[in-house]
Amino acid sequence: MDFISILSIFVMACFVGYYVVWSVTPALHTPLMAVTNAISSVIIVGALVASAEAVSPVAKYLGLLAVVFAAVNIFGGFAVTERMLAMYKKKERK
Amino acid sequence: MALGAAMNINRPLIFAAAACSALTAGPAFASGGDAAPVSPWVSLAYLVAGVFFILALRGLSSPETSRSGNRFGMIGMAIAVITTLLTHEIANIVEILIAIAIGGVAGFVIARKIKMTDMPQLVAAFHSLVGLAAVLVALAAWLNPEAFGILDANGQILTVSRIEMGLGVAIGAITFSGSVIAFLKLNGNMSGSPIMLPGRHVINLGVLAAILGMIAVYTVSPDGGAGEGWLFLAITVLSFIIGFLLIIPIGGADMPVVVSMLNSYSGWAAAAMGFTLSNTAMIITGALVGSSGAILSYIMCKAMNRSFISVIAGGFGAEASSGGDGAAKVDRPWKRGSAEDAAYMMKQAESVIIVPGYGMAVAQAQHALREMADLLKKEGVSVKYAIHPVAGRMPGHMNVLLAEANVPYDEVFELEDINSEFSQTDVAFIIGANDVVNPAAKTDKSSPIYGMPVFDVDKAKTVFFIKRSMGGVGYAGVDNDVFYMDQTMMLLADAKKMVEDIVKNLGH
């Protein structure tokens, strides 16, 4: 992919993000932050690429360290979001 | 001049080289130009992951769909990780799986154990990890550019990749150190009051300019050229320092903005690394998270009627201790109420609106509060909760705490949805909030909170105001006229204890 294609995806995604986030109900802003935290750890892809290559051992260990941090965030972020969302309940109508 | 010229000459080359490398190395980062062309399915898989992340955020538009949204996010992440693992020749899969397991278990345990009142700290800590991961990935890419497919025909790192890596490492480092400071302040390891360095604006602008200048120089300097190695590390170190400097002057109650802003930065850092890797999943996610954090910062600033710049400049609330109109606040008469008074009045009332603030979180009073509301509802009283956008230390903080205490979310209302109801309400019950109910924001042009949207609690027939003592004022350091109104009764006690006493009195 050339730079302009990538840039196009980025710009379009910014607009998608803008409209999607405005539609998030304010009551769920804390879970929103937790889940954005989890998904921004998709940076683990870069960490995996770095740690898979054995050419530079330093780069490999930096990559592995990044994998650990990103994994903390992915598992922690999704789990804590799940925990919070499970607490949002409607009024019971008797 | 020379710098600009060099960039201009390089520009067509950059795009040509990027296009070439994409054709050969492709988005799956197969090393070198001679690798087999990457299947379009790989790019497609990352795109699907990106779409799942969009759906994850879309799900949060209502509590009913939110749980499936979170699952979509997990699916997207699984697709991204598995695709990466399958499309790379990985010599050390065991090490990688161990790394994932260590992080995964740690993350999972933290997520299970964390108290809901500590969510702001947790989110800040998670942000710092995203920032640190971005820094590490950028450093790894710089040390081993071949693996990332960012070399041109001459074995030099592509110019456009240099910009991306430079920005990625800088934003990542700022996110990391800024979030660490935010964590320490939220967690109480560091005073929440602003720390003001003399000449900090000059220092900050200077360091920022230095970082941008160094990224520019790094972009045009050839690999292995004089000082090239130091340059990248210096960018990293200076960015760590500026993240630290930017957050220390910002006070505790401005933390909702700071946390949102760092959320945004962590997204931009991921996006920058996504550019380096030509990875659509990372770019889409980075853009989503970046805009999400930016929108939340905007909402928070608006809810305080402050500009983003004034929050970032910091120092708000620093003058509080020197007490603006110190003399006035002692002399004015106010009424003290008791738990019995409150219980009696609320039992007789038709409608009660509860306004919770950060003080409720500090006192952990949310469970007792819900118990009180339940007893009142049994008496036939209509009970609603009114939540200000900046109540608490992060966006939506109060909503989560009330949800944790089993308060149904359809009894919880936002500022603009409930504010008109105060004039027809018998009792406004303020617990741990102060600035967000201060009428000075509507009337007193000289007040630091003037223009901030506030609850019209002064229009309610009776106001109960739980506060620890008459001495302390809100974060903004402004006296609150609500204390001295005829219909106000001050309930001076720890919020949790007071609510529990009211519950006891409601019992019989």
Short mmCIF file of C-alpha atoms in Angstrom, two decimals, chain B:
data_model
loop_
_atom_site.label_atom_id
_atom_site.label_comp_id
_atom_site.label_asym_id
_atom_site.label_seq_id
_atom_site.Cartn_x
_atom_site.Cartn_y
_atom_site.Cartn_z
CA MET B 1 16.15 26.42 4.01
CA ALA B 2 18.39 23.49 3.25
CA LEU B 3 16.11 21.26 5.24
CA GLY B 4 13.02 22.26 3.32
CA ALA B 5 14.77 21.82 0.00
CA ALA B 6 15.93 18.35 0.91
CA MET B 7 12.42 17.36 1.91
CA ASN B 8 11.01 18.68 -1.34
CA ILE B 9 13.43 16.76 -3.46
CA ASN B 10 12.82 13.61 -1.48
CA ARG B 11 9.09 13.71 -1.51
CA PRO B 12 8.30 12.03 -4.87
CA LEU B 13 10.94 9.45 -4.02
CA ILE B 14 9.32 8.71 -0.68
CA PHE B 15 6.01 7.87 -2.20
CA ALA B 16 7.56 5.87 -5.01
CA ALA B 17 9.67 3.94 -2.54
CA ALA B 18 6.74 3.40 -0.21
CA ALA B 19 4.67 2.10 -3.07
CA CYS B 20 7.46 -0.24 -4.18
CA SER B 21 8.00 -1.60 -0.72
CA ALA B 22 4.28 -2.11 -0.31
CA LEU B 23 4.14 -4.11 -3.51
CA THR B 24 7.00 -6.32 -2.58
CA ALA B 25 7.12 -6.41 1.19
CA GLY B 26 3.50 -5.57 1.64
CA PRO B 27 1.64 -4.80 4.79
CA ALA B 28 2.58 -8.08 6.36
CA PHE B 29 6.15 -6.88 6.70
CA ALA B 30 7.88 -9.84 5.04
CA SER B 31 11.51 -8.85 5.25
CA GLY B 32 13.49 -7.65 2.29
CA GLY B 33 12.39 -6.98 -1.23
CA ASP B 34 12.73 -10.57 -2.41
CA ALA B 35 10.06 -12.13 -0.22
CA ALA B 36 7.02 -13.74 -1.74
CA PRO B 37 4.18 -11.28 -2.36
CA VAL B 38 1.78 -11.15 0.52
CA SER B 39 -1.64 -12.57 0.00
CA PRO B 40 -4.34 -9.91 -0.10
CA TRP B 41 -6.15 -12.03 2.46
CA VAL B 42 -3.69 -10.82 5.06
CA SER B 43 -4.53 -7.17 4.43
CA LEU B 44 -8.16 -8.13 4.37
CA ALA B 45 -7.86 -9.82 7.76
CA TYR B 46 -6.42 -6.64 9.30
CA LEU B 47 -9.18 -4.62 7.69
CA VAL B 48 -11.79 -6.95 9.21
CA ALA B 49 -10.09 -6.51 12.60
CA GLY B 50 -10.37 -2.74 12.14
CA VAL B 51 -14.08 -3.03 11.32
CA PHE B 52 -14.64 -5.10 14.46
CA PHE B 53 -13.02 -2.31 16.50
CA ILE B 54 -15.43 0.21 14.96
CA LEU B 55 -18.32 -2.08 15.92
CA ALA B 56 -16.91 -2.33 19.45
CA LEU B 57 -17.27 1.42 19.92
CA ARG B 58 -20.60 1.49 18.12
CA GLY B 59 -21.95 -0.99 20.66
CA LEU B 60 -21.41 1.54 23.45
CA SER B 61 -24.20 3.74 22.10
CA SER B 62 -26.52 2.02 24.59
CA PRO B 63 -26.04 -0.23 27.60
CA GLU B 64 -28.06 -3.02 25.92
CA THR B 65 -25.68 -3.36 22.98
CA SER B 66 -22.53 -2.57 24.91
CA ARG B 67 -21.65 -6.11 25.92
CA SER B 68 -21.78 -7.45 22.39
CA GLY B 69 -19.68 -4.41 21.42
CA ASN B 70 -16.99 -5.47 23.84
CA ARG B 71 -17.05 -8.99 22.36
CA PHE B 72 -16.57 -7.51 18.89
CA GLY B 73 -13.49 -5.77 20.22
CA MET B 74 -12.11 -9.06 21.52
CA ILE B 75 -12.78 -10.78 18.19
CA GLY B 76 -11.04 -7.97 16.33
CA MET B 77 -8.01 -8.24 18.59
CA ALA B 78 -7.87 -12.02 18.18
CA ILE B 79 -7.97 -11.66 14.40
CA ALA B 80 -5.17 -9.09 14.42
CA VAL B 81 -2.90 -11.13 16.71
CA ILE B 82 -3.49 -14.49 15.00
CA THR B 83 -3.02 -13.00 11.54
CA THR B 84 0.31 -11.53 12.61
CA LEU B 85 1.47 -14.78 14.15
CA LEU B 86 0.43 -16.87 11.13
CA THR B 87 1.94 -14.65 8.46
CA HIS B 88 5.38 -14.33 9.98
CA GLU B 89 8.21 -16.73 10.21
CA ILE B 90 8.52 -16.86 13.93
CA ALA B 91 11.56 -18.57 15.36
CA ASN B 92 10.61 -18.08 18.98
CA ILE B 93 6.91 -18.71 19.28
CA VAL B 94 7.42 -20.10 22.79
CA GLU B 95 8.96 -16.88 24.05
CA ILE B 96 6.18 -14.86 22.47
CA LEU B 97 3.45 -17.01 23.97
CA ILE B 98 5.12 -16.75 27.39
CA ALA B 99 5.20 -12.96 27.02
CA ILE B 100 1.51 -12.90 26.12
CA ALA B 101 0.70 -15.23 29.01
CA ILE B 102 2.60 -13.13 31.56
CA GLY B 103 0.93 -9.92 30.41
CA GLY B 104 -2.44 -11.56 29.99
CA VAL B 105 -2.55 -13.07 33.46
CA ALA B 106 -1.34 -9.83 35.05
CA GLY B 107 -3.94 -7.81 33.15
CA PHE B 108 -6.73 -10.22 33.95
CA VAL B 109 -5.95 -10.32 37.67
CA ILE B 110 -5.75 -6.53 37.86
CA ALA B 111 -9.06 -6.18 36.02
CA ARG B 112 -10.76 -8.57 38.44
CA LYS B 113 -9.37 -7.04 41.62
CA ILE B 114 -9.54 -3.32 40.90
CA LYS B 115 -12.07 -1.33 42.90
CA MET B 116 -14.49 0.69 40.80
CA THR B 117 -13.53 3.86 42.65
CA ASP B 118 -9.97 3.28 41.41
CA MET B 119 -10.95 3.16 37.73
CA PRO B 120 -9.35 6.52 36.86
CA GLN B 121 -5.97 5.32 38.16
CA LEU B 122 -6.31 2.03 36.32
CA VAL B 123 -7.12 3.74 33.05
CA ALA B 124 -4.16 6.08 33.51
CA ALA B 125 -1.91 3.09 34.20
CA PHE B 126 -3.19 1.30 31.10
CA HIS B 127 -2.55 4.42 29.01
CA SER B 128 1.02 4.50 30.23
CA LEU B 129 1.49 0.91 29.05
CA VAL B 130 0.20 1.70 25.55
CA GLY B 131 2.62 4.62 25.43
CA LEU B 132 5.52 2.50 26.63
CA ALA B 133 4.69 -0.27 24.15
CA ALA B 134 4.66 2.31 21.34
CA VAL B 135 8.07 3.58 22.42
CA LEU B 136 9.49 0.06 22.52
CA VAL B 137 8.05 -0.83 19.13
CA ALA B 138 9.44 2.37 17.61
CA LEU B 139 12.87 1.65 19.12
CA ALA B 140 12.73 -1.92 17.82
CA ALA B 141 11.78 -0.66 14.36
CA TRP B 142 14.69 1.75 14.49
CA LEU B 143 17.12 -0.98 15.55
CA ASN B 144 15.80 -3.56 13.12
CA PRO B 145 14.12 -1.69 10.24
CA GLU B 146 14.34 -4.67 7.91
CA ALA B 147 11.80 -6.61 9.93
CA PHE B 148 9.33 -3.77 9.56
CA GLY B 149 9.79 -3.51 5.79
CA ILE B 150 10.72 0.15 5.97
CA LEU B 151 14.03 0.09 4.05
CA ASP B 152 14.47 1.59 0.63
CA ALA B 153 16.53 0.11 -2.21
CA ASN B 154 19.77 1.42 -0.67
CA GLY B 155 19.13 -0.08 2.73
CA GLN B 156 18.21 3.28 4.24
CA ILE B 157 15.11 3.77 6.39
CA LEU B 158 12.43 5.41 4.25
CA THR B 159 12.04 9.13 4.90
CA VAL B 160 8.31 8.85 5.48
CA SER B 161 8.92 6.04 7.97
CA ARG B 162 11.39 8.24 9.82
CA ILE B 163 8.71 10.88 10.31
CA GLU B 164 6.25 8.24 11.49
CA MET B 165 8.74 6.63 13.85
CA GLY B 166 9.89 9.98 15.20
CA LEU B 167 6.31 11.06 15.87
CA GLY B 168 5.39 7.61 17.17
CA VAL B 169 8.22 7.48 19.68
CA ALA B 170 7.57 11.07 20.79
CA ILE B 171 3.82 10.66 21.27
CA GLY B 172 4.33 7.28 22.92
CA ALA B 173 6.86 8.67 25.38
CA ILE B 174 4.66 11.67 26.22
CA THR B 175 1.73 9.31 26.77
CA PHE B 176 3.85 7.16 29.05
CA SER B 177 5.35 9.77 31.34
CA GLY B 178 2.21 11.92 31.32
CA SER B 179 0.09 8.93 32.31
CA VAL B 180 2.51 7.97 35.06
CA ILE B 181 2.12 11.42 36.60
CA ALA B 182 -1.66 11.28 36.13
CA PHE B 183 -1.66 7.87 37.83
CA LEU B 184 0.40 9.12 40.79
CA LYS B 185 -1.90 12.12 41.23
CA LEU B 186 -5.10 10.07 40.96
CA ASN B 187 -3.75 7.36 43.22
CA GLY B 188 -2.78 9.89 45.85
CA ASN B 189 0.95 9.09 45.71
CA MET B 190 1.45 12.64 44.55
CA SER B 191 -0.41 15.74 45.68
CA GLY B 192 -3.35 16.59 43.47
CA SER B 193 -2.53 20.27 43.69
CA PRO B 194 -0.72 21.79 40.75
CA ILE B 195 3.06 21.94 40.88
CA MET B 196 4.16 25.15 39.24
CA LEU B 197 7.68 25.52 37.93
CA PRO B 198 8.83 29.06 37.27
CA GLY B 199 8.88 29.80 33.55
CA ARG B 200 7.23 26.47 32.77
CA HIS B 201 5.51 27.71 29.60
CA VAL B 202 8.85 28.80 28.16
CA ILE B 203 10.49 25.52 29.19
CA ASN B 204 7.66 23.41 27.77
CA LEU B 205 7.49 25.26 24.47
CA GLY B 206 11.27 25.08 24.20
CA VAL B 207 11.36 21.33 24.79
CA LEU B 208 8.47 20.75 22.35
CA ALA B 209 10.22 22.83 19.70
CA ALA B 210 13.44 20.89 20.32
CA ILE B 211 11.61 17.57 19.86
CA LEU B 212 9.99 18.68 16.60
CA GLY B 213 13.30 20.09 15.36
CA MET B 214 15.11 16.87 16.16
CA ILE B 215 12.45 14.79 14.38
CA ALA B 216 12.96 17.01 11.33
CA VAL B 217 16.74 16.61 11.47
CA TYR B 218 16.40 12.86 12.03
CA THR B 219 14.12 12.63 9.00
CA VAL B 220 16.75 14.01 6.64
CA SER B 221 19.90 12.55 8.17
CA PRO B 222 21.21 9.34 6.57
CA ASP B 223 21.50 6.10 8.53
CA GLY B 224 24.72 5.86 10.45
CA GLY B 225 25.40 9.53 9.75
CA ALA B 226 26.93 11.76 12.38
CA GLY B 227 24.89 11.60 15.55
CA GLU B 228 21.96 9.82 13.91
CA GLY B 229 21.78 7.20 16.63
CA TRP B 230 21.84 9.70 19.44
CA LEU B 231 19.23 11.80 17.75
CA PHE B 232 16.55 9.12 17.96
CA LEU B 233 17.34 8.36 21.59
CA ALA B 234 17.40 12.06 22.43
CA ILE B 235 13.94 12.47 20.89
CA THR B 236 12.75 9.64 23.13
CA VAL B 237 14.28 11.05 26.30
CA LEU B 238 13.10 14.62 25.70
CA SER B 239 9.58 13.33 25.02
CA PHE B 240 9.58 11.47 28.33
CA ILE B 241 10.58 14.73 30.02
CA ILE B 242 7.95 16.87 28.31
CA GLY B 243 5.19 14.40 29.20
CA PHE B 244 6.22 14.77 32.83
CA LEU B 245 6.43 18.58 32.65
CA LEU B 246 3.07 18.90 30.90
CA ILE B 247 1.07 17.07 33.55
CA ILE B 248 2.62 18.18 36.87
CA PRO B 249 1.03 21.67 36.82
CA ILE B 250 -2.47 20.29 36.25
CA GLY B 251 -4.66 19.96 39.33
CA GLY B 252 -6.80 17.04 40.52
CA ALA B 253 -10.22 18.12 39.30
CA ASP B 254 -8.88 18.81 35.80
CA MET B 255 -7.92 15.14 35.62
CA PRO B 256 -10.98 14.17 33.51
CA VAL B 257 -9.51 16.29 30.74
CA VAL B 258 -6.00 14.95 31.26
CA VAL B 259 -7.09 11.33 31.27
CA SER B 260 -9.13 11.88 28.09
CA MET B 261 -6.25 13.69 26.46
CA LEU B 262 -3.80 10.89 27.25
CA ASN B 263 -6.36 8.44 25.90
CA SER B 264 -6.27 10.40 22.67
CA TYR B 265 -2.44 10.44 22.60
CA SER B 266 -2.24 6.68 23.08
CA GLY B 267 -4.41 6.37 19.97
CA TRP B 268 -2.24 8.68 17.89
CA ALA B 269 0.85 6.76 19.00
CA ALA B 270 -0.72 3.50 17.83
CA ALA B 271 -1.72 5.15 14.55
CA ALA B 272 1.83 6.40 13.96
CA MET B 273 3.19 2.89 14.39
CA GLY B 274 0.40 1.64 12.13
CA PHE B 275 1.72 3.93 9.41
CA THR B 276 5.21 2.52 9.90
CA LEU B 277 3.87 -1.00 9.48
CA SER B 278 1.28 -0.07 6.81
CA ASN B 279 -1.16 -1.94 9.01
CA THR B 280 -4.81 -1.00 8.53
CA ALA B 281 -5.98 -2.49 11.83
CA MET B 282 -3.54 -0.28 13.74
CA ILE B 283 -4.35 2.81 11.70
CA ILE B 284 -8.11 2.45 12.05
CA THR B 285 -7.81 1.76 15.78
CA GLY B 286 -5.39 4.63 16.30
CA ALA B 287 -7.76 7.01 14.53
CA LEU B 288 -10.76 5.74 16.52
CA VAL B 289 -9.02 6.01 19.88
CA GLY B 290 -7.43 9.33 18.95
CA SER B 291 -10.76 10.90 18.05
CA SER B 292 -12.48 9.28 21.01
CA GLY B 293 -10.06 10.83 23.49
CA ALA B 294 -10.19 14.17 21.71
CA ILE B 295 -14.00 14.25 21.82
CA LEU B 296 -14.03 13.31 25.51
CA SER B 297 -11.52 16.09 26.27
CA TYR B 298 -13.74 18.50 24.37
CA ILE B 299 -16.87 17.41 26.29
CA MET B 300 -15.02 17.77 29.61
CA CYS B 301 -13.66 21.22 28.77
CA LYS B 302 -17.08 22.36 27.66
CA ALA B 303 -18.66 21.08 30.87
CA MET B 304 -16.25 23.31 32.82
CA ASN B 305 -16.49 26.22 30.38
CA ARG B 306 -12.70 26.17 30.10
CA SER B 307 -10.63 26.15 26.98
CA PHE B 308 -8.44 23.15 26.33
CA ILE B 309 -5.42 25.47 26.32
CA SER B 310 -6.21 26.81 29.78
CA VAL B 311 -6.51 23.28 31.18
CA ILE B 312 -3.24 22.21 29.59
CA ALA B 313 -1.52 25.37 30.79
CA GLY B 314 -2.46 24.12 34.26
CA GLY B 315 -2.41 25.83 37.61
CA PHE B 316 -6.20 25.95 38.04
CA GLY B 317 -7.17 25.66 41.68
CA ALA B 318 -3.73 26.67 42.90
CA GLU B 319 -5.03 29.93 44.36
CA ALA B 320 -7.69 28.08 46.32
CA SER B 321 -5.65 27.84 49.51
CA SER B 322 -4.96 31.54 49.62
CA GLY B 323 -8.75 31.87 49.94
CA GLY B 324 -10.21 34.59 47.70
CA ASP B 325 -12.96 36.03 49.90
CA GLY B 326 -11.92 34.45 53.16
CA ALA B 327 -13.71 36.89 55.44
CA ALA B 328 -17.13 36.59 53.85
CA LYS B 329 -17.56 32.86 54.20
CA VAL B 330 -17.23 32.62 57.95
CA ASP B 331 -19.78 35.23 58.87
CA ARG B 332 -22.80 34.21 56.84
CA PRO B 333 -25.50 32.27 58.67
CA TRP B 334 -26.26 28.72 57.67
CA LYS B 335 -28.48 25.95 58.99
CA ARG B 336 -27.30 22.65 60.23
CA GLY B 337 -29.45 19.61 59.62
CA SER B 338 -29.34 16.13 61.06
CA ALA B 339 -29.86 12.65 59.67
CA GLU B 340 -33.31 12.60 61.29
CA ASP B 341 -34.30 15.87 59.58
CA ALA B 342 -33.15 14.56 56.24
CA ALA B 343 -34.91 11.22 56.67
CA TYR B 344 -38.12 12.89 57.73
CA MET B 345 -38.17 15.50 54.99
CA MET B 346 -37.34 13.06 52.23
CA LYS B 347 -39.96 10.57 53.39
CA GLN B 348 -42.57 13.32 53.10
CA ALA B 349 -41.30 14.45 49.71
CA GLU B 350 -42.74 13.46 46.37
CA SER B 351 -39.52 13.75 44.45
CA VAL B 352 -35.83 13.67 45.35
CA ILE B 353 -32.95 14.35 43.02
CA ILE B 354 -29.55 13.12 44.18
CA VAL B 355 -26.48 14.99 42.91
CA PRO B 356 -23.36 12.88 43.51
CA GLY B 357 -19.81 14.16 43.14
CA TYR B 358 -16.26 13.05 43.66
CA GLY B 359 -16.74 13.19 47.45
CA MET B 360 -19.18 10.29 47.18
CA ALA B 361 -16.49 8.23 45.48
CA VAL B 362 -13.90 9.15 48.09
CA ALA B 363 -16.25 8.19 50.92
CA GLN B 364 -17.39 5.02 49.06
CA ALA B 365 -20.95 6.07 49.83
CA GLN B 366 -22.59 4.75 46.66
CA HIS B 367 -23.93 1.52 48.20
CA ALA B 368 -25.44 3.26 51.22
CA LEU B 369 -26.89 5.85 48.86
CA ARG B 370 -28.66 3.20 46.81
CA GLU B 371 -30.04 1.67 50.01
CA MET B 372 -31.40 5.08 50.97
CA ALA B 373 -32.97 5.49 47.54
CA ASP B 374 -34.56 2.03 47.77
CA LEU B 375 -36.16 2.87 51.12
CA LEU B 376 -37.45 6.16 49.74
CA LYS B 377 -38.88 4.45 46.68
CA LYS B 378 -40.70 2.07 49.00
CA GLU B 379 -42.31 5.13 50.57
CA GLY B 380 -43.46 6.16 47.11
CA VAL B 381 -40.90 8.90 46.59
CA SER B 382 -39.61 9.39 43.06
CA VAL B 383 -35.80 9.25 43.17
CA LYS B 384 -33.52 10.35 40.34
CA TYR B 385 -29.80 10.87 40.06
CA ALA B 386 -28.30 13.88 38.31
CA ILE B 387 -24.77 13.57 36.99
CA HIS B 388 -22.58 16.39 35.82
CA PRO B 389 -20.19 15.54 32.98
CA VAL B 390 -17.14 16.44 35.09
CA ALA B 391 -18.31 14.82 38.33
CA GLY B 392 -15.55 12.49 39.47
CA ARG B 393 -12.08 12.10 38.10
CA MET B 394 -12.82 10.72 34.66
CA PRO B 395 -15.67 10.87 32.15
CA GLY B 396 -18.57 8.69 33.27
CA HIS B 397 -16.94 7.95 36.65
CA MET B 398 -20.14 8.52 38.67
CA ASN B 399 -22.23 6.40 36.31
CA VAL B 400 -19.97 3.41 36.82
CA LEU B 401 -20.02 3.80 40.60
CA LEU B 402 -23.80 4.00 40.67
CA ALA B 403 -24.06 1.03 38.34
CA GLU B 404 -21.76 -0.87 40.69
CA ALA B 405 -24.15 -0.09 43.53
CA ASN B 406 -26.99 -1.55 41.44
CA VAL B 407 -28.60 1.75 40.61
CA PRO B 408 -30.59 1.15 37.41
CA TYR B 409 -29.13 3.29 34.62
CA ASP B 410 -32.55 4.62 33.64
CA GLU B 411 -32.76 6.47 36.97
CA VAL B 412 -29.52 8.30 36.19
CA PHE B 413 -29.75 11.49 34.15
CA GLU B 414 -27.35 13.85 32.45
CA LEU B 415 -27.19 17.55 33.20
CA GLU B 416 -29.26 18.84 30.29
CA ASP B 417 -31.92 16.14 30.69
CA ILE B 418 -32.73 16.81 34.32
CA ASN B 419 -31.81 20.41 35.05
CA SER B 420 -35.28 21.76 34.32
CA GLU B 421 -36.77 19.39 36.90
CA PHE B 422 -35.18 20.97 39.98
CA SER B 423 -37.82 23.70 40.12
CA GLN B 424 -40.53 21.06 40.58
CA THR B 425 -38.50 18.94 42.97
CA ASP B 426 -39.04 18.77 46.70
CA VAL B 427 -35.54 17.76 47.72
CA ALA B 428 -32.15 18.14 46.10
CA PHE B 429 -29.70 15.87 47.87
CA ILE B 430 -26.09 16.88 47.20
CA ILE B 431 -23.45 14.40 48.18
CA GLY B 432 -19.78 15.11 47.58
CA ALA B 433 -20.39 17.68 44.85
CA ASN B 434 -19.80 21.40 45.18
CA ASP B 435 -18.68 23.44 42.17
CA VAL B 436 -21.23 21.76 39.90
CA VAL B 437 -24.12 23.15 42.00
CA ASN B 438 -22.67 26.61 42.57
CA PRO B 439 -25.01 29.32 41.30
CA ALA B 440 -22.06 31.71 41.06
CA ALA B 441 -21.35 30.02 37.74
CA LYS B 442 -24.56 31.57 36.45
CA THR B 443 -24.44 34.98 38.07
CA ASP B 444 -20.99 36.05 39.21
CA LYS B 445 -18.90 37.16 36.25
CA SER B 446 -15.79 37.44 38.40
CA SER B 447 -16.02 33.83 39.58
CA PRO B 448 -13.43 31.43 38.19
CA ILE B 449 -16.21 29.00 37.36
CA TYR B 450 -18.41 31.59 35.63
CA GLY B 451 -20.08 30.13 32.55
CA MET B 452 -19.76 26.54 33.66
CA PRO B 453 -23.10 24.73 33.26
CA VAL B 454 -24.37 23.88 36.77
CA PHE B 455 -27.35 22.17 38.36
CA ASP B 456 -30.12 24.56 39.41
CA VAL B 457 -30.35 23.02 42.89
CA ASP B 458 -31.17 26.45 44.30
CA LYS B 459 -34.59 26.09 42.67
CA ALA B 460 -35.51 22.97 44.65
CA LYS B 461 -37.83 23.40 47.64
CA THR B 462 -35.35 21.91 50.09
CA VAL B 463 -31.64 21.27 49.69
CA PHE B 464 -29.60 18.83 51.74
CA PHE B 465 -25.91 19.34 51.32
CA ILE B 466 -23.58 16.67 52.68
CA LYS B 467 -20.16 18.09 53.37
CA ARG B 468 -17.43 17.16 55.75
CA SER B 469 -17.12 20.66 57.25
CA MET B 470 -18.01 24.24 56.50
CA GLY B 471 -14.34 25.12 56.13
CA GLY B 472 -13.49 23.50 52.83
CA VAL B 473 -14.57 24.98 49.55
CA GLY B 474 -14.84 23.20 46.21
CA TYR B 475 -11.94 22.60 43.92
CA ALA B 476 -12.28 25.98 42.28
CA GLY B 477 -11.87 27.61 45.70
CA VAL B 478 -15.11 29.53 45.43
CA ASP B 479 -17.67 29.99 48.17
CA ASN B 480 -21.05 28.48 47.38
CA ASP B 481 -24.23 30.50 47.98
CA VAL B 482 -26.24 27.30 48.22
CA PHE B 483 -24.80 26.76 51.73
CA TYR B 484 -26.50 29.88 53.03
CA MET B 485 -29.90 29.63 51.38
CA ASP B 486 -33.03 29.50 53.55
CA GLN B 487 -34.08 26.14 52.23
CA THR B 488 -30.62 24.57 52.63
CA MET B 489 -29.67 22.28 55.48
CA MET B 490 -26.03 21.38 55.80
CA LEU B 491 -25.35 17.79 56.80
CA LEU B 492 -21.82 18.00 58.14
CA ALA B 493 -20.31 14.53 58.32
CA ASP B 494 -18.52 11.89 56.33
CA ALA B 495 -20.76 11.18 53.35
CA LYS B 496 -21.01 7.45 53.92
CA LYS B 497 -21.71 7.77 57.65
CA MET B 498 -24.35 10.42 57.09
CA VAL B 499 -26.15 8.38 54.44
CA GLU B 500 -26.05 5.31 56.68
CA ASP B 501 -27.57 7.35 59.51
CA ILE B 502 -30.33 8.54 57.19
CA VAL B 503 -30.96 4.93 56.20
CA LYS B 504 -31.28 4.00 59.88
CA ASN B 505 -33.76 6.80 60.43
CA LEU B 506 -35.75 5.81 57.37
CA GLY B 507 -35.95 2.28 58.72
CA HIS B 508 -38.49 3.10 61.40
#
